[in-house]
Amino acid sequence: MAVQEQLYTLEEYRKIALLPENEDKRLEWESGVIVDMGSSSRLNAVIAARIIYFLNLHVIPNDLGYVTGPDAGFLLNPVGRVRLPDAAFISKARGVDLMGVEFDVAPDLAVEVVSPDEDVFRKVKEYIRSGTRMVLAVYGQEKVVDVFTPTLEGEYRVQELTLEDTFDGGEVLPGFKLRLTDIFPA
């Protein structure tokens, strides 16, 4: 990840993110610093695409909301970040505006397909503090998914799922079930 040293306002970040030369970049904003997240590995890209596919198979026919891919930004308040999860879900009931550079709310579900140099626990804390109801940390090499949900104390609990397990969307995605064998390539 290449980090630009200059500090930018949120408005400056938005302008920079929309420049033609940044069209193919995944730029996040961390309290004034613009971070180029780089490209995903082939394995991570395939896993993210499969997760998006299965989410859409459930969300679209049930008119539950919106599934986004790795280019959608979410303004996480109060932590002052714009994050681009590999996949996300936002409930239609929240009445989000689809116009603009990034969503001005945290997603209901954030999916991070974890890269070796990524601090996923910091991201999980940011998502949870900003109102995300569930975070999936997906480990492609290990074929494991950690499911993070907030606690009443403002922390999070984690449940580890392996290839033998099925993910349940719970209250965040009622009726959604996903076998882990369906997202990890053989």
PDB file of C-alpha atoms in Angstrom:
ATOM      1  CA  MET A   1       0.000   0.000   0.000  1.00  0.00           C
ATOM      2  CA  ALA A   2       1.407   3.366  -1.013  1.00  0.00           C
ATOM      3  CA  VAL A   3       0.538   6.212   1.337  1.00  0.00           C
ATOM      4  CA  GLN A   4       0.546   9.846   0.229  1.00  0.00           C
ATOM      5  CA  GLU A   5       2.006  12.009   3.006  1.00  0.00           C
ATOM      6  CA  GLN A   6      -0.074  15.176   2.531  1.00  0.00           C
ATOM      7  CA  LEU A   7      -3.264  15.615   4.569  1.00  0.00           C
ATOM      8  CA  TYR A   8      -6.493  16.152   2.637  1.00  0.00           C
ATOM      9  CA  THR A   9      -9.993  17.208   3.611  1.00  0.00           C
ATOM     10  CA  LEU A  10     -12.884  14.894   2.808  1.00  0.00           C
ATOM     11  CA  GLU A  11     -13.891  17.195  -0.064  1.00  0.00           C
ATOM     12  CA  GLU A  12     -10.343  17.125  -1.488  1.00  0.00           C
ATOM     13  CA  TYR A  13     -10.325  13.324  -1.210  1.00  0.00           C
ATOM     14  CA  ARG A  14     -13.597  13.151  -3.149  1.00  0.00           C
ATOM     15  CA  LYS A  15     -12.196  15.322  -5.950  1.00  0.00           C
ATOM     16  CA  ILE A  16      -8.972  13.306  -6.138  1.00  0.00           C
ATOM     17  CA  ALA A  17     -10.852   9.988  -6.135  1.00  0.00           C
ATOM     18  CA  LEU A  18     -12.885  11.151  -9.163  1.00  0.00           C
ATOM     19  CA  LEU A  19      -9.897  12.238 -11.275  1.00  0.00           C
ATOM     20  CA  PRO A  20      -9.525  10.239 -14.525  1.00  0.00           C
ATOM     21  CA  GLU A  21      -6.039   9.053 -13.526  1.00  0.00           C
ATOM     22  CA  ASN A  22      -7.502   7.530 -10.349  1.00  0.00           C
ATOM     23  CA  GLU A  23     -10.366   5.749 -12.084  1.00  0.00           C
ATOM     24  CA  ASP A  24      -8.808   2.304 -11.636  1.00  0.00           C
ATOM     25  CA  LYS A  25      -7.469   2.916  -8.125  1.00  0.00           C
ATOM     26  CA  ARG A  26      -9.021   1.924  -4.815  1.00  0.00           C
ATOM     27  CA  LEU A  27      -8.444   5.009  -2.673  1.00  0.00           C
ATOM     28  CA  GLU A  28      -9.428   5.081   0.983  1.00  0.00           C
ATOM     29  CA  TRP A  29      -9.340   8.143   3.252  1.00  0.00           C
ATOM     30  CA  GLU A  30      -7.942   7.784   6.773  1.00  0.00           C
ATOM     31  CA  SER A  31      -8.337  10.992   8.784  1.00  0.00           C
ATOM     32  CA  GLY A  32      -6.811  13.148   6.084  1.00  0.00           C
ATOM     33  CA  VAL A  33      -4.448  10.632   4.497  1.00  0.00           C
ATOM     34  CA  ILE A  34      -5.268   9.108   1.111  1.00  0.00           C
ATOM     35  CA  VAL A  35      -4.294   5.450   0.952  1.00  0.00           C
ATOM     36  CA  ASP A  36      -4.061   3.552  -2.348  1.00  0.00           C
ATOM     37  CA  MET A  37      -5.245   0.055  -1.453  1.00  0.00           C
ATOM     38  CA  GLY A  38      -3.794  -1.451  -4.616  1.00  0.00           C
ATOM     39  CA  SER A  39      -5.226  -4.371  -6.505  1.00  0.00           C
ATOM     40  CA  SER A  40      -6.555  -7.523  -4.913  1.00  0.00           C
ATOM     41  CA  SER A  41      -4.839 -10.841  -5.476  1.00  0.00           C
ATOM     42  CA  ARG A  42      -6.523 -13.102  -8.015  1.00  0.00           C
ATOM     43  CA  LEU A  43      -7.758 -15.403  -5.254  1.00  0.00           C
ATOM     44  CA  ASN A  44      -9.202 -12.529  -3.213  1.00  0.00           C
ATOM     45  CA  ALA A  45     -10.907 -11.069  -6.300  1.00  0.00           C
ATOM     46  CA  VAL A  46     -12.564 -14.412  -7.109  1.00  0.00           C
ATOM     47  CA  ILE A  47     -13.740 -14.877  -3.516  1.00  0.00           C
ATOM     48  CA  ALA A  48     -15.160 -11.332  -3.378  1.00  0.00           C
ATOM     49  CA  ALA A  49     -16.969 -11.839  -6.697  1.00  0.00           C
ATOM     50  CA  ARG A  50     -18.531 -15.076  -5.451  1.00  0.00           C
ATOM     51  CA  ILE A  51     -19.712 -13.427  -2.241  1.00  0.00           C
ATOM     52  CA  ILE A  52     -21.241 -10.534  -4.209  1.00  0.00           C
ATOM     53  CA  TYR A  53     -22.965 -13.030  -6.521  1.00  0.00           C
ATOM     54  CA  PHE A  54     -24.576 -14.977  -3.677  1.00  0.00           C
ATOM     55  CA  LEU A  55     -25.553 -11.810  -1.808  1.00  0.00           C
ATOM     56  CA  ASN A  56     -27.294 -10.494  -4.926  1.00  0.00           C
ATOM     57  CA  LEU A  57     -29.118 -13.808  -5.443  1.00  0.00           C
ATOM     58  CA  HIS A  58     -30.800 -13.166  -2.089  1.00  0.00           C
ATOM     59  CA  VAL A  59     -30.990  -9.373  -1.869  1.00  0.00           C
ATOM     60  CA  ILE A  60     -32.370  -8.490  -5.322  1.00  0.00           C
ATOM     61  CA  PRO A  61     -35.363 -10.879  -5.513  1.00  0.00           C
ATOM     62  CA  ASN A  62     -36.320 -10.019  -1.930  1.00  0.00           C
ATOM     63  CA  ASP A  63     -35.893  -6.250  -2.537  1.00  0.00           C
ATOM     64  CA  LEU A  64     -33.834  -5.948   0.649  1.00  0.00           C
ATOM     65  CA  GLY A  65     -31.430  -3.228  -0.399  1.00  0.00           C
ATOM     66  CA  TYR A  66     -28.140  -2.857  -2.208  1.00  0.00           C
ATOM     67  CA  VAL A  67     -25.019  -4.987  -2.584  1.00  0.00           C
ATOM     68  CA  THR A  68     -21.815  -3.166  -3.476  1.00  0.00           C
ATOM     69  CA  GLY A  69     -18.443  -4.277  -4.746  1.00  0.00           C
ATOM     70  CA  PRO A  70     -14.896  -3.146  -4.004  1.00  0.00           C
ATOM     71  CA  ASP A  71     -15.281   0.294  -5.603  1.00  0.00           C
ATOM     72  CA  ALA A  72     -17.992   1.568  -3.246  1.00  0.00           C
ATOM     73  CA  GLY A  73     -16.815   3.842  -0.464  1.00  0.00           C
ATOM     74  CA  PHE A  74     -18.453   4.249   2.931  1.00  0.00           C
ATOM     75  CA  LEU A  75     -17.935   7.267   5.170  1.00  0.00           C
ATOM     76  CA  LEU A  76     -17.401   5.854   8.637  1.00  0.00           C
ATOM     77  CA  ASN A  77     -18.287   8.303  11.375  1.00  0.00           C
ATOM     78  CA  PRO A  78     -17.232   9.089  14.032  1.00  0.00           C
ATOM     79  CA  VAL A  79     -13.884   7.528  13.093  1.00  0.00           C
ATOM     80  CA  GLY A  80     -13.284   9.798  10.079  1.00  0.00           C
ATOM     81  CA  ARG A  81     -12.546   7.196   7.443  1.00  0.00           C
ATOM     82  CA  VAL A  82     -13.744   6.287   3.965  1.00  0.00           C
ATOM     83  CA  ARG A  83     -13.427   2.532   3.556  1.00  0.00           C
ATOM     84  CA  LEU A  84     -13.928   0.408   0.453  1.00  0.00           C
ATOM     85  CA  PRO A  85     -14.924  -3.070   1.628  1.00  0.00           C
ATOM     86  CA  ASP A  86     -14.602  -5.877  -0.904  1.00  0.00           C
ATOM     87  CA  ALA A  87     -18.371  -6.352  -0.661  1.00  0.00           C
ATOM     88  CA  ALA A  88     -21.115  -4.749   1.384  1.00  0.00           C
ATOM     89  CA  PHE A  89     -24.871  -4.702   1.950  1.00  0.00           C
ATOM     90  CA  ILE A  90     -27.052  -1.730   2.858  1.00  0.00           C
ATOM     91  CA  SER A  91     -30.677  -2.255   3.810  1.00  0.00           C
ATOM     92  CA  LYS A  92     -33.219  -0.439   1.651  1.00  0.00           C
ATOM     93  CA  ALA A  93     -35.078   0.428   4.867  1.00  0.00           C
ATOM     94  CA  ARG A  94     -32.286   2.905   5.689  1.00  0.00           C
ATOM     95  CA  GLY A  95     -33.285   5.095   2.741  1.00  0.00           C
ATOM     96  CA  VAL A  96     -29.761   5.694   1.457  1.00  0.00           C
ATOM     97  CA  ASP A  97     -29.087   8.034  -1.447  1.00  0.00           C
ATOM     98  CA  LEU A  98     -27.363   6.284  -4.343  1.00  0.00           C
ATOM     99  CA  MET A  99     -25.943   9.525  -5.762  1.00  0.00           C
ATOM    100  CA  GLY A 100     -22.526  10.844  -4.753  1.00  0.00           C
ATOM    101  CA  VAL A 101     -18.982   9.590  -4.363  1.00  0.00           C
ATOM    102  CA  GLU A 102     -19.418   7.413  -1.288  1.00  0.00           C
ATOM    103  CA  PHE A 103     -22.243   6.340   0.972  1.00  0.00           C
ATOM    104  CA  ASP A 104     -22.584   8.663   3.949  1.00  0.00           C
ATOM    105  CA  VAL A 105     -23.407   5.760   6.260  1.00  0.00           C
ATOM    106  CA  ALA A 106     -21.674   2.576   7.332  1.00  0.00           C
ATOM    107  CA  PRO A 107     -22.903  -0.589   5.609  1.00  0.00           C
ATOM    108  CA  ASP A 108     -25.105  -3.049   7.473  1.00  0.00           C
ATOM    109  CA  LEU A 109     -22.719  -5.817   6.367  1.00  0.00           C
ATOM    110  CA  ALA A 110     -19.078  -5.262   5.386  1.00  0.00           C
ATOM    111  CA  VAL A 111     -16.955  -8.001   3.824  1.00  0.00           C
ATOM    112  CA  GLU A 112     -13.171  -7.760   3.875  1.00  0.00           C
ATOM    113  CA  VAL A 113     -11.273 -10.436   1.953  1.00  0.00           C
ATOM    114  CA  VAL A 114      -8.080 -10.151   3.964  1.00  0.00           C
ATOM    115  CA  SER A 115      -4.698  -9.480   2.370  1.00  0.00           C
ATOM    116  CA  PRO A 116      -1.499 -10.463   4.211  1.00  0.00           C
ATOM    117  CA  ASP A 117      -0.529  -6.851   5.024  1.00  0.00           C
ATOM    118  CA  GLU A 118      -4.026  -5.723   6.068  1.00  0.00           C
ATOM    119  CA  ASP A 119      -4.925  -4.750   9.644  1.00  0.00           C
ATOM    120  CA  VAL A 120      -8.398  -6.253   9.567  1.00  0.00           C
ATOM    121  CA  PHE A 121      -8.990  -5.886  13.316  1.00  0.00           C
ATOM    122  CA  ARG A 122      -8.575  -2.113  13.094  1.00  0.00           C
ATOM    123  CA  LYS A 123     -11.068  -2.059  10.224  1.00  0.00           C
ATOM    124  CA  VAL A 124     -13.513  -4.250  12.156  1.00  0.00           C
ATOM    125  CA  LYS A 125     -13.396  -1.819  15.095  1.00  0.00           C
ATOM    126  CA  GLU A 126     -13.981   1.118  12.749  1.00  0.00           C
ATOM    127  CA  TYR A 127     -16.948  -0.545  11.071  1.00  0.00           C
ATOM    128  CA  ILE A 128     -18.522  -1.572  14.391  1.00  0.00           C
ATOM    129  CA  ARG A 129     -17.990   1.884  15.968  1.00  0.00           C
ATOM    130  CA  SER A 130     -19.642   3.427  12.904  1.00  0.00           C
ATOM    131  CA  GLY A 131     -22.773   1.276  13.076  1.00  0.00           C
ATOM    132  CA  THR A 132     -22.013  -1.722  10.872  1.00  0.00           C
ATOM    133  CA  ARG A 133     -24.053  -4.632  12.196  1.00  0.00           C
ATOM    134  CA  MET A 134     -21.857  -7.458  10.890  1.00  0.00           C
ATOM    135  CA  VAL A 135     -18.348  -7.725   9.432  1.00  0.00           C
ATOM    136  CA  LEU A 136     -16.970 -10.762   7.629  1.00  0.00           C
ATOM    137  CA  ALA A 137     -13.197 -11.189   7.520  1.00  0.00           C
ATOM    138  CA  VAL A 138     -12.516 -13.770   4.823  1.00  0.00           C
ATOM    139  CA  TYR A 139      -9.164 -15.570   4.730  1.00  0.00           C
ATOM    140  CA  GLY A 140      -8.711 -17.120   1.281  1.00  0.00           C
ATOM    141  CA  GLN A 141      -5.595 -19.206   1.866  1.00  0.00           C
ATOM    142  CA  GLU A 142      -6.917 -20.655   5.132  1.00  0.00           C
ATOM    143  CA  LYS A 143     -10.509 -20.997   3.850  1.00  0.00           C
ATOM    144  CA  VAL A 144     -11.870 -19.475   7.052  1.00  0.00           C
ATOM    145  CA  VAL A 145     -14.363 -16.672   7.709  1.00  0.00           C
ATOM    146  CA  ASP A 146     -14.497 -14.705  10.961  1.00  0.00           C
ATOM    147  CA  VAL A 147     -17.931 -13.192  11.632  1.00  0.00           C
ATOM    148  CA  PHE A 148     -17.804 -10.070  13.817  1.00  0.00           C
ATOM    149  CA  THR A 149     -20.923  -8.635  15.460  1.00  0.00           C
ATOM    150  CA  PRO A 150     -21.201  -5.749  17.930  1.00  0.00           C
ATOM    151  CA  THR A 151     -21.833  -6.240  21.634  1.00  0.00           C
ATOM    152  CA  LEU A 152     -23.848  -3.953  23.908  1.00  0.00           C
ATOM    153  CA  GLU A 153     -20.561  -2.706  25.382  1.00  0.00           C
ATOM    154  CA  GLY A 154     -19.418  -1.313  22.021  1.00  0.00           C
ATOM    155  CA  GLU A 155     -16.918  -4.100  21.441  1.00  0.00           C
ATOM    156  CA  TYR A 156     -17.391  -7.099  19.157  1.00  0.00           C
ATOM    157  CA  ARG A 157     -17.749 -10.833  19.358  1.00  0.00           C
ATOM    158  CA  VAL A 158     -16.261 -13.145  16.771  1.00  0.00           C
ATOM    159  CA  GLN A 159     -17.328 -16.531  15.448  1.00  0.00           C
ATOM    160  CA  GLU A 160     -14.980 -18.539  13.234  1.00  0.00           C
ATOM    161  CA  LEU A 161     -16.497 -20.489  10.344  1.00  0.00           C
ATOM    162  CA  THR A 162     -14.692 -23.201   8.384  1.00  0.00           C
ATOM    163  CA  LEU A 163     -15.460 -25.106   5.184  1.00  0.00           C
ATOM    164  CA  GLU A 164     -17.899 -27.369   7.025  1.00  0.00           C
ATOM    165  CA  ASP A 165     -20.013 -24.374   8.085  1.00  0.00           C
ATOM    166  CA  THR A 166     -22.801 -22.293   6.596  1.00  0.00           C
ATOM    167  CA  PHE A 167     -22.919 -18.545   7.174  1.00  0.00           C
ATOM    168  CA  ASP A 168     -26.283 -17.266   8.422  1.00  0.00           C
ATOM    169  CA  GLY A 169     -27.188 -13.625   7.708  1.00  0.00           C
ATOM    170  CA  GLY A 170     -29.203 -13.436  10.928  1.00  0.00           C
ATOM    171  CA  GLU A 171     -31.066 -10.175  11.548  1.00  0.00           C
ATOM    172  CA  VAL A 172     -28.827  -8.318   9.092  1.00  0.00           C
ATOM    173  CA  LEU A 173     -29.838 -10.484   6.107  1.00  0.00           C
ATOM    174  CA  PRO A 174     -32.867 -12.547   7.175  1.00  0.00           C
ATOM    175  CA  GLY A 175     -33.095 -15.874   5.377  1.00  0.00           C
ATOM    176  CA  PHE A 176     -29.635 -15.623   3.816  1.00  0.00           C
ATOM    177  CA  LYS A 177     -27.523 -18.771   4.092  1.00  0.00           C
ATOM    178  CA  LEU A 178     -24.167 -19.301   2.410  1.00  0.00           C
ATOM    179  CA  ARG A 179     -22.120 -22.486   2.495  1.00  0.00           C
ATOM    180  CA  LEU A 180     -18.456 -21.621   2.758  1.00  0.00           C
ATOM    181  CA  THR A 181     -17.635 -24.284   0.181  1.00  0.00           C
ATOM    182  CA  ASP A 182     -19.463 -22.055  -2.341  1.00  0.00           C
ATOM    183  CA  ILE A 183     -17.119 -19.085  -1.938  1.00  0.00           C
ATOM    184  CA  PHE A 184     -13.707 -20.741  -1.826  1.00  0.00           C
ATOM    185  CA  PRO A 185     -12.330 -22.158  -5.091  1.00  0.00           C
ATOM    186  CA  ALA A 186     -11.449 -25.849  -4.914  1.00  0.00           C
TER     187      ALA A 186
END
